[in-house]
XYZ file of C-alpha atoms in Angstrom:
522
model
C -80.112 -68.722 0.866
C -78.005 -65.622 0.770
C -74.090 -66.193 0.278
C -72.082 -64.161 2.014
C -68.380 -63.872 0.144
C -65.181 -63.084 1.745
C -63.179 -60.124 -0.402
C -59.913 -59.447 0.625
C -58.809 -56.000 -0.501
C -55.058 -55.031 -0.505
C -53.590 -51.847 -0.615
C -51.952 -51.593 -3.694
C -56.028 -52.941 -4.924
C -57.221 -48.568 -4.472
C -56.830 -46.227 -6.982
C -53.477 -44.577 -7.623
C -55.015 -41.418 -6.644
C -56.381 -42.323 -3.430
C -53.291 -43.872 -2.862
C -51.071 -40.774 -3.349
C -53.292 -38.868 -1.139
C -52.943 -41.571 1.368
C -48.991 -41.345 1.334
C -48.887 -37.541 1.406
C -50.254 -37.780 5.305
C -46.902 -38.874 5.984
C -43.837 -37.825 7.383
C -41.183 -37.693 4.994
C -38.768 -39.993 6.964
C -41.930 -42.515 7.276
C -42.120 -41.889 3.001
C -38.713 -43.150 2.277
C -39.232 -46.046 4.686
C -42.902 -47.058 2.245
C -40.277 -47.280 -0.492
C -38.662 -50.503 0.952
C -41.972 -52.293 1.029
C -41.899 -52.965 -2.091
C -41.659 -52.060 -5.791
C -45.179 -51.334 -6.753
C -45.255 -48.936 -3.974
C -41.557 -47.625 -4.413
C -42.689 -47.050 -8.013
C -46.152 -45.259 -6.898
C -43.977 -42.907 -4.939
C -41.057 -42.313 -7.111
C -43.754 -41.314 -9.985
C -45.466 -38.402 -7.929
C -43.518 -35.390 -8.460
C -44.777 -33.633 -5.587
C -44.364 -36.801 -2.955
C -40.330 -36.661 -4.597
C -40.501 -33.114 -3.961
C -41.285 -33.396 -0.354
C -38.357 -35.650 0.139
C -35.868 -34.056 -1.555
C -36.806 -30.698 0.532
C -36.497 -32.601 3.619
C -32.977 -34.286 2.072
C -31.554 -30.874 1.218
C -33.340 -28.825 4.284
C -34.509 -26.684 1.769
C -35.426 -23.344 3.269
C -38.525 -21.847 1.486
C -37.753 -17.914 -0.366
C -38.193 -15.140 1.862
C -40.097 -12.745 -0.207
C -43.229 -14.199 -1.964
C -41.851 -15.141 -5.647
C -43.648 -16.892 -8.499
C -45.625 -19.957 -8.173
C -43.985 -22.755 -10.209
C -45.616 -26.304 -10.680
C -44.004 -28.920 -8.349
C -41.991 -30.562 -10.744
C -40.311 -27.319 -11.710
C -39.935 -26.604 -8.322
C -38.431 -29.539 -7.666
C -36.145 -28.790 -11.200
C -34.851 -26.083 -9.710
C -34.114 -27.088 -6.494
C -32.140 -30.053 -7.552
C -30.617 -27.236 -10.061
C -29.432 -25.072 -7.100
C -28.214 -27.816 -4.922
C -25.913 -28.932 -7.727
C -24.667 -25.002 -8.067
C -23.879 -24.650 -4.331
C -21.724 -28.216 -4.560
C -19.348 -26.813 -6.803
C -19.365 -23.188 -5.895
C -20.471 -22.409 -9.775
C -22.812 -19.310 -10.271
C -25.000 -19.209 -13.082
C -25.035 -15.664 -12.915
C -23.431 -12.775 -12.059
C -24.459 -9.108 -12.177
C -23.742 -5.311 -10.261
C -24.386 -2.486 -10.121
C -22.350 0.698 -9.128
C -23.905 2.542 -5.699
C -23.386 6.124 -5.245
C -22.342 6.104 -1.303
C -20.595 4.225 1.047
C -23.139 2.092 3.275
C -22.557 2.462 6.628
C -24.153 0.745 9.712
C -26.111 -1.029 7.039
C -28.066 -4.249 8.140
C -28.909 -7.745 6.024
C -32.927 -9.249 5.911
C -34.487 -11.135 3.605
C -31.767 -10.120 0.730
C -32.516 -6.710 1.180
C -29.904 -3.469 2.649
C -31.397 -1.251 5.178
C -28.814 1.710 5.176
C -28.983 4.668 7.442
C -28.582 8.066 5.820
C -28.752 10.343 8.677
C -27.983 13.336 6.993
C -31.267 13.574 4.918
C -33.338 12.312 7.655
C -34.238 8.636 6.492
C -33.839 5.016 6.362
C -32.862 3.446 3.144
C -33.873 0.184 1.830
C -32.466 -1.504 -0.864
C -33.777 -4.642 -2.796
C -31.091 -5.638 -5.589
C -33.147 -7.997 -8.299
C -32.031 -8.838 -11.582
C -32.873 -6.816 -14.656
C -32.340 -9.285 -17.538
C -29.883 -11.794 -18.528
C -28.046 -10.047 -21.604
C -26.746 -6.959 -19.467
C -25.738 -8.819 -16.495
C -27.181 -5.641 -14.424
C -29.491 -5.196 -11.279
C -32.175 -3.264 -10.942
C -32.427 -1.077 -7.182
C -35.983 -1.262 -5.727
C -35.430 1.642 -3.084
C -37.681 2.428 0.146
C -37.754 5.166 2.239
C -38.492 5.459 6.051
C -38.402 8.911 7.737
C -35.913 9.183 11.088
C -35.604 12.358 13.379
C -31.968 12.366 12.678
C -31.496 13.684 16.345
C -32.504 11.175 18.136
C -32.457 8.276 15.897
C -30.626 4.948 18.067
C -31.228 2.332 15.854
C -33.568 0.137 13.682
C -34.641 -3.763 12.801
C -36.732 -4.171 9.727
C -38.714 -7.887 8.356
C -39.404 -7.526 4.708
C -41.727 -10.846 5.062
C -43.614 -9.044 7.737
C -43.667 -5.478 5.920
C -41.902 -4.374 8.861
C -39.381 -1.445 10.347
C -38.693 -0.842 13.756
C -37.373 2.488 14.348
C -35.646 2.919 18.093
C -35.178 6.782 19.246
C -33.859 8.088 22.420
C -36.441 9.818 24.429
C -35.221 13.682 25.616
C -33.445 13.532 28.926
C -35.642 13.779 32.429
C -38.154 11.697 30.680
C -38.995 8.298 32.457
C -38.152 6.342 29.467
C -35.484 5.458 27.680
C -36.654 5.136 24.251
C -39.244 5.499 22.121
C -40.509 2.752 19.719
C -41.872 2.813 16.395
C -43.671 0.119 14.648
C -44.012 1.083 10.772
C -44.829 -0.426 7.553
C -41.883 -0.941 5.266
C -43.619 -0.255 1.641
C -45.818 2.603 3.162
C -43.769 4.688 5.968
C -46.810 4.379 7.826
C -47.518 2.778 11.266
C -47.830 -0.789 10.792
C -51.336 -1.740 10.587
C -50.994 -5.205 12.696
C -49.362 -2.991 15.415
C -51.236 -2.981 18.578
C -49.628 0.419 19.147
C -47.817 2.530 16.554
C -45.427 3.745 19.593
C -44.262 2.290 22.691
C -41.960 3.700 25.392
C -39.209 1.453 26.396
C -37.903 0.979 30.190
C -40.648 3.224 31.480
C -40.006 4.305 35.285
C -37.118 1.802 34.650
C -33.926 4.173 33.980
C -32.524 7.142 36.310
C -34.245 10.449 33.667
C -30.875 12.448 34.478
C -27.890 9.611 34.459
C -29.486 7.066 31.645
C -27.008 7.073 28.658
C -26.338 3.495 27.720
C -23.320 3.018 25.330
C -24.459 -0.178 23.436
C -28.215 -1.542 22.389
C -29.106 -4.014 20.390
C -32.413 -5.218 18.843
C -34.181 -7.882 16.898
C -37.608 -8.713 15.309
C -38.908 -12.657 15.378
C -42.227 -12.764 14.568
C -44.284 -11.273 16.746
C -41.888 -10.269 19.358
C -38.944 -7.229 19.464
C -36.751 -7.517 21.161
C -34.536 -4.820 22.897
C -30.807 -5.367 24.964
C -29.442 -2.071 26.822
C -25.934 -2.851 28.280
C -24.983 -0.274 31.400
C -28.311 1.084 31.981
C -28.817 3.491 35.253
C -31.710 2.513 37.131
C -34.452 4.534 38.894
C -32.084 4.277 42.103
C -29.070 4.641 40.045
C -27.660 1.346 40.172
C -25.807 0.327 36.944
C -27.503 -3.351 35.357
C -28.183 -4.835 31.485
C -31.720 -4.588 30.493
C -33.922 -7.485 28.228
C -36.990 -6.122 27.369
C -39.483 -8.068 24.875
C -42.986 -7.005 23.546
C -45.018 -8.836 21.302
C -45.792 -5.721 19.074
C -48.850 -7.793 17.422
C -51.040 -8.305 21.100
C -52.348 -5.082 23.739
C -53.071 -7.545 26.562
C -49.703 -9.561 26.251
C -47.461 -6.844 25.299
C -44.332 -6.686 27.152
C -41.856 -8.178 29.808
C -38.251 -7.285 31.444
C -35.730 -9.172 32.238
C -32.512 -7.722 34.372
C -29.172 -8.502 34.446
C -26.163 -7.604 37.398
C -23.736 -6.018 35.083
C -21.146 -8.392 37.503
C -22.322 -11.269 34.835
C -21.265 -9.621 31.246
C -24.050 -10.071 29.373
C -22.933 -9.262 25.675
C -26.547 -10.089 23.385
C -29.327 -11.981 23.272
C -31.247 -14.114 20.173
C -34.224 -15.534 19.519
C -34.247 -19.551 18.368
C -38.219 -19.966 18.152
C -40.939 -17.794 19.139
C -40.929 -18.701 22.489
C -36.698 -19.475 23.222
C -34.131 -17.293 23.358
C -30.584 -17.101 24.240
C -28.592 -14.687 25.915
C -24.623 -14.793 26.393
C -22.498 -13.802 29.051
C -18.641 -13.994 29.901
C -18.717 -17.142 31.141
C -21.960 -18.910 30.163
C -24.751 -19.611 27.524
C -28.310 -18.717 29.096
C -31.843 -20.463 27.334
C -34.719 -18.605 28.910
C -38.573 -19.232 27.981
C -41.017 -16.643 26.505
C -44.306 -17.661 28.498
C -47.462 -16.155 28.336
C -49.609 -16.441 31.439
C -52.799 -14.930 32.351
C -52.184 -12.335 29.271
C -48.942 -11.082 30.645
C -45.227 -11.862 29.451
C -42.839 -13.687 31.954
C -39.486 -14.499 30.756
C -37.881 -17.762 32.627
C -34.572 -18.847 32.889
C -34.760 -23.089 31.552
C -31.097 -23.605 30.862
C -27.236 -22.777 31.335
C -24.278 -23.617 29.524
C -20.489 -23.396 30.083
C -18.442 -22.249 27.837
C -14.786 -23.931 27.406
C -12.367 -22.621 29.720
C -10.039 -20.112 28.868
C -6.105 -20.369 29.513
C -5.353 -17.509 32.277
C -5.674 -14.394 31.889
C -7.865 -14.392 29.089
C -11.326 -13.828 29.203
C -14.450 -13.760 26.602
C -14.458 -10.207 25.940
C -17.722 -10.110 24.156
C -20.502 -12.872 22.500
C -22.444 -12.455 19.505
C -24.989 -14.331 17.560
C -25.657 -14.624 13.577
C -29.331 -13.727 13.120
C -31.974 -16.201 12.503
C -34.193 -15.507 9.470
C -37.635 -15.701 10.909
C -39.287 -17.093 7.861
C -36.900 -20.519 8.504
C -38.007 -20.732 12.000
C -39.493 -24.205 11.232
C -36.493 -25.810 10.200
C -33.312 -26.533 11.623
C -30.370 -24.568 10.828
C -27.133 -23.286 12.090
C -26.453 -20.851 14.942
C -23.057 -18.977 14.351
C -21.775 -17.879 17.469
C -19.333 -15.469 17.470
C -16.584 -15.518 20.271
C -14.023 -12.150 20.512
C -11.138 -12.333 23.863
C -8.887 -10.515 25.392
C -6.086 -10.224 27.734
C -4.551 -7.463 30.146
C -0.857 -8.527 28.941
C -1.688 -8.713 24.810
C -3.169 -5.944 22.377
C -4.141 -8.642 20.363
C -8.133 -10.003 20.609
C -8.003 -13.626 19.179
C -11.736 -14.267 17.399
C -13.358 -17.816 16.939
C -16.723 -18.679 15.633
C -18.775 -22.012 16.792
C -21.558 -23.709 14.949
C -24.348 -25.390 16.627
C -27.641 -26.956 15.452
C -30.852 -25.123 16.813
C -32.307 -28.031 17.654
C -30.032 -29.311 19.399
C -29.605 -26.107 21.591
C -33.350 -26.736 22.085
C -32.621 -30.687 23.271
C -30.310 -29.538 25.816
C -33.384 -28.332 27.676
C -34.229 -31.441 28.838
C -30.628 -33.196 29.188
C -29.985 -29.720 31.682
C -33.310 -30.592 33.693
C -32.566 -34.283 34.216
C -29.048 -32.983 35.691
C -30.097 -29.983 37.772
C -33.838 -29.720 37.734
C -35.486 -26.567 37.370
C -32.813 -23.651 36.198
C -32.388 -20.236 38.523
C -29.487 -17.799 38.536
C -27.298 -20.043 41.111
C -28.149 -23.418 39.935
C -24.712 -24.933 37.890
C -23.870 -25.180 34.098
C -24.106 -27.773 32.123
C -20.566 -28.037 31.620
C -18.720 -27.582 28.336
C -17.647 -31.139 28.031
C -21.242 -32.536 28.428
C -22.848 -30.408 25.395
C -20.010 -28.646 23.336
C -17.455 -30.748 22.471
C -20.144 -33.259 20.996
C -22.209 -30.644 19.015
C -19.951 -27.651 17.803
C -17.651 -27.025 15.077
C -14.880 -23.990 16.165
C -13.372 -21.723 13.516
C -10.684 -19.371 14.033
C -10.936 -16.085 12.771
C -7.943 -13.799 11.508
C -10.035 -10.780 13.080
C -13.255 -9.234 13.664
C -13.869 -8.950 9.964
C -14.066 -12.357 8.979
C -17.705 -12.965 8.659
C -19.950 -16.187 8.720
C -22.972 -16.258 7.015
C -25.131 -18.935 7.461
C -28.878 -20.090 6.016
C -30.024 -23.295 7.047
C -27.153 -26.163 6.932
C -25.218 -23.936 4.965
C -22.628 -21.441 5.567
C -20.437 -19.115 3.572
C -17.282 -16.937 4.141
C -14.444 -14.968 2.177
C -10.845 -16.711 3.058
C -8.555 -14.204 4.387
C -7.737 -11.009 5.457
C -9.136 -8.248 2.942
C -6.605 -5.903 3.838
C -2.754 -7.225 3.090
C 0.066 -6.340 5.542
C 1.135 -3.953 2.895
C -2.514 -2.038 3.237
C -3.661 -3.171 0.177
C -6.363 -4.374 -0.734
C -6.693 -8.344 -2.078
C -9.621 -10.126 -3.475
C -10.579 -14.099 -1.762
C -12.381 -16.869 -2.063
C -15.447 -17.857 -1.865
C -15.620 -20.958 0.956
C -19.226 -22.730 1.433
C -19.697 -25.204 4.332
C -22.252 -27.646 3.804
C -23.117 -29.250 7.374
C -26.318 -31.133 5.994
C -25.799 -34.612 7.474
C -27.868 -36.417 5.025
C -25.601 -34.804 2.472
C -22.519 -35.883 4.828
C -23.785 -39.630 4.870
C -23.938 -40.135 1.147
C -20.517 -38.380 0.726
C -18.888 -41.069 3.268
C -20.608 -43.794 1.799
C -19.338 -42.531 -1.873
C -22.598 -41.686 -2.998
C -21.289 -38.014 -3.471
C -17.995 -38.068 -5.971
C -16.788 -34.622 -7.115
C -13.619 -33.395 -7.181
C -14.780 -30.090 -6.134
C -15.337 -30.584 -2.761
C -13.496 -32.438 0.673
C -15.511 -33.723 3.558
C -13.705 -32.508 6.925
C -14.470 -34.281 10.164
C -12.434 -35.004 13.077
C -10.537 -31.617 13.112
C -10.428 -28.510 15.657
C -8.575 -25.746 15.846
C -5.079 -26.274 17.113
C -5.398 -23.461 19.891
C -3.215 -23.396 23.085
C -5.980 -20.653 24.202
C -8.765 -23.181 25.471
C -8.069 -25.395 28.255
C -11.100 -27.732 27.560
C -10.969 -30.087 24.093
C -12.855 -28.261 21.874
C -13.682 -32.008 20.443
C -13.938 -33.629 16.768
C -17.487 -31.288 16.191
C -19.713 -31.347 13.402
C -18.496 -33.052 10.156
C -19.372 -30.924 6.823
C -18.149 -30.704 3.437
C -16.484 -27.837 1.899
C -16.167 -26.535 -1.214
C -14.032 -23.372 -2.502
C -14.043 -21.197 -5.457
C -11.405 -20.790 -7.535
C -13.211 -17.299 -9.023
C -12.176 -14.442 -6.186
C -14.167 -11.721 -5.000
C -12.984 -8.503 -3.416
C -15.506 -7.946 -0.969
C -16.123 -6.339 2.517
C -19.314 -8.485 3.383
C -21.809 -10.450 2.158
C -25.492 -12.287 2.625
C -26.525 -16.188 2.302
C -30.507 -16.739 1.013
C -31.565 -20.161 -0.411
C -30.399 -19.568 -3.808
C -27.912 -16.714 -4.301
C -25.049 -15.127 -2.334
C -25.525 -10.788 -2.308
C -21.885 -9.507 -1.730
C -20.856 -5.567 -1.271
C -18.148 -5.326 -3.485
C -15.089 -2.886 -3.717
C -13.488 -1.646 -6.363
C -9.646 0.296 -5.318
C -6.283 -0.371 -3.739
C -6.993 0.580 -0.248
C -9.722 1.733 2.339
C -9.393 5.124 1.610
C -9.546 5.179 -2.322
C -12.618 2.648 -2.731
C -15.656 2.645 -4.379
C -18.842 0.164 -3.503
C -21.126 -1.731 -5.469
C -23.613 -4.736 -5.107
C -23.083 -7.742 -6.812
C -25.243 -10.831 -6.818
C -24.266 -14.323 -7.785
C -27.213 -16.652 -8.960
C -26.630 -20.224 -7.660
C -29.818 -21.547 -9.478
């Protein structure tokens, strides 16, 4: 007679092997839960380095490096990491090293760590990628590329070192029935980009007046697969004055472009991408979420959300909007937006300047909360008022002027306290302030997990401004930490593990010499 026995198999019965592959299916926040079952499994995760590496990336919102790098073994990685995070909490460098440059940048732009100056005068773009030469010298070597610009009509550029990418933007020659002409070319090469559907690509065609066009402000950006390109006070074909949006997606020939137009009556001020298909674009008076869809292999752009901004005392008036740029290589994470805020009034010369923080995703989850309010979105459909979205999620900064700069990668932000410039006219070095808004990090610091007398946890405050007539509300809690080293420095850059500054060296603006300095937080 055949027996048939009952085996009861338990979990913890499979090989450790099998078992770590089973627990690296899940989500990190389901991973720290397993620990709680119980020891044997709390000990089966706590030995794999790269199951405690996933969590502590999730923990510290780790944003991976921009520009491909070496490839260390998980538990180095997760060394190093832990190694950083420690640097950033007390504002300590490891390392610090310059180097002299030889001009003045000017209209330079930040990506990926690297400088894209102008220098219209010999015809070209420059771009500048400081890296460290060794550790004895404390100096930095200067990886320079070149990109060609007809000096004549050269408007502006974008570049994305992770996509090999420069956008050049030209003015086409007056009568023509575009505005612009656009150039997609490979950073390393000076060649036309190879993933470009087409090397060239005439903006506003048969959109603009040929004889009156002559906008006074553009703006672009590069997320992805799309460019993006703003033109404030643009004539029309029947001469009518608006704001244009228009977005391609540079990579695709049968999805390759849509327009969006504004009534210059609204102020539109700038526009920025959040994911590949959201964007935002600011007004005078409100925050606009619009959709990137693609249907039937064309581009529409739809309007899925408004916001209010808080009300201003009378007569001033939000004089102009801009946004912090999102690193396109962190598009999968959450992070900061920096929103910049400049007003003014007809009875004042002065321009007070503010600067809000808001989590992407929760700019995202507004979608819906707006929808359940007003239903679909269109041009005359209502805000979603500043007290139902702003005073819960922001965090408000003053600014001493339009130089005070914020520079944010993923929960973290840094600026130089002060005014660089002294009443006097001189010149006075600052320090270095980092805002850490991760609120895992936040948790353990109220619940004394965190002790270091280095830093302060702020919550609960606002700026005491008699400008606003809404609360600006208690915001996002954070903990700060300052330097006591001081830097004198006109601007600076934020990547995962180092802060980039442009350094002076002088008593005023008009005896000064530049250089690049980078401080190692790893």
């Amino acid at each position: 007679m055949n027996q048939v026995h009952d085996i009861t198999i338990k979990f913890m019965d499979f090989p450790a092997e099998l078992l770590l592959h089973i627990l690296g299916h899940l989500d990190v926040y389901d991973l720290v839960r397993a620990r709680k079952v119980c020891s044997n499994i709390r000990q089966l995760i706590d030995s794999s380095s790269e199951l405690q590496y996933l969590i502590d990336v999730r923990y510290f919102n780790a944003i991976p490096p921009s520009l491909p790098g070496c490839d260390f073994a998980i538990a180095t990685r997760r060394q190093l990491l832990q190694k950083s995070e420690t640097a950033w909490q007390r504002a300590e460098y490891s390392q610090r090293n310059s180097t002299t440059m030889s001009y003045s940048p000017d209209n330079y732009r930040w990506s990926c760590g690297i400088l894209g100056i102008p220098a219209k005068s010999l015809e070209q773009l420059k771009f500048i990628q400081p890296s460290l030469s060794d550790d004895d010298t404390h100096t930095i070597d200067l990886r320079q590329r070149i990109c060609k610009i007809d000096n004549t009509a050269f408007e502006g550029y974008s570049f994305s070192p992770t996509q090999d990418l420069v956008v050049i933007l030209s003015r086409a020659a007056r009568g023509e029935s575009h505005a612009y002409d656009v150039t997609f070319r490979s950073l390393s090469e000076d060649k036309p980009h190879p993933d470009a559907a087409f090397p060239l690509v005439k903006a506003l065609d048969n959109q603009i007046h040929p004889q009156l066009f002559d906008s006074p402000y553009t703006q672009t950006m590069i997320f992805g697969d799309y460019y993006g390109l703003f033109c404030k006070y643009a004539c029309k074909v029947d001469g009518e004055l608006v704001d244009f949006l228009q977005i391609w997606n540079w990579k695709s020939k049968e999805a390759s472009q849509c327009l969006q137009i504004f009534d210059v009556d609204r102020g539109t001020t700038n526009f920025s991408f959040l994911t590949n298909d959201r964007f935002l674009v600011a007004s005078a008076t409100e925050l606009m979420l619009f959709s990137l869809e693609t249907i039937d292999s064309v581009n529409a752009i739809r309007l899925v959300a408004k916001f209010s901004f808080p009300a201003l005392r009378d007569p001033f008036i939000f004089h102009y909007i801009t946004f912090s740029p999102i690193p396109f290589h962190a598009s999968t994470h959450n992070q900061l937006i920096a929103i910049n805020m400049c007003m003014s009034a007809p009875t004042t010369t002065k321009s007070p300047y503010f600067t809000f923080y808001i989590e992407r995703n929760t700019l995202l989850e507004l979608e819906s909360t707006y929808i359940s309010c007003y239903g679909e979105a269109s041009q005359d459909s209502p805000n979603l008022p500043w007290s139902a979205w702003g005073s819960k999620h922001t965090r408000f900064f003053e600014n001493s002027n339009s130089s005070c700069i914020h520079r944010i990668f993923g929960f973290r932000s840094a600026d130089l306290i002060g005014d660089l410039v002294s009443r006097d006219g001189v010149l006075q070095s600052r320090s270095l302030r980092i805002r850490d808004f991760n609120p895992h990090r936040v948790t353990d610091f109220k619940a004394g997990n965190i002790t270091t007398s280095h830093q302060r946890l702020v919550e609960g405050e606002s700026p005491n401004s008699t400008l606003f007539l809404d609360p600006l509300g208690p915001g996002l809690p954070y903990i700060e930490t300052i330097s006591q080293e001081k830097f004198l420095a006109n601007d600076m850059t934020v990547e995962a593990n180092r802060i980039t500054l442009l350094s002076l060296k002088g008593n005023s603006m008009y005896n000064v010499s530049q250089s690049i300095e980078i401080l190692d937080f790893e």
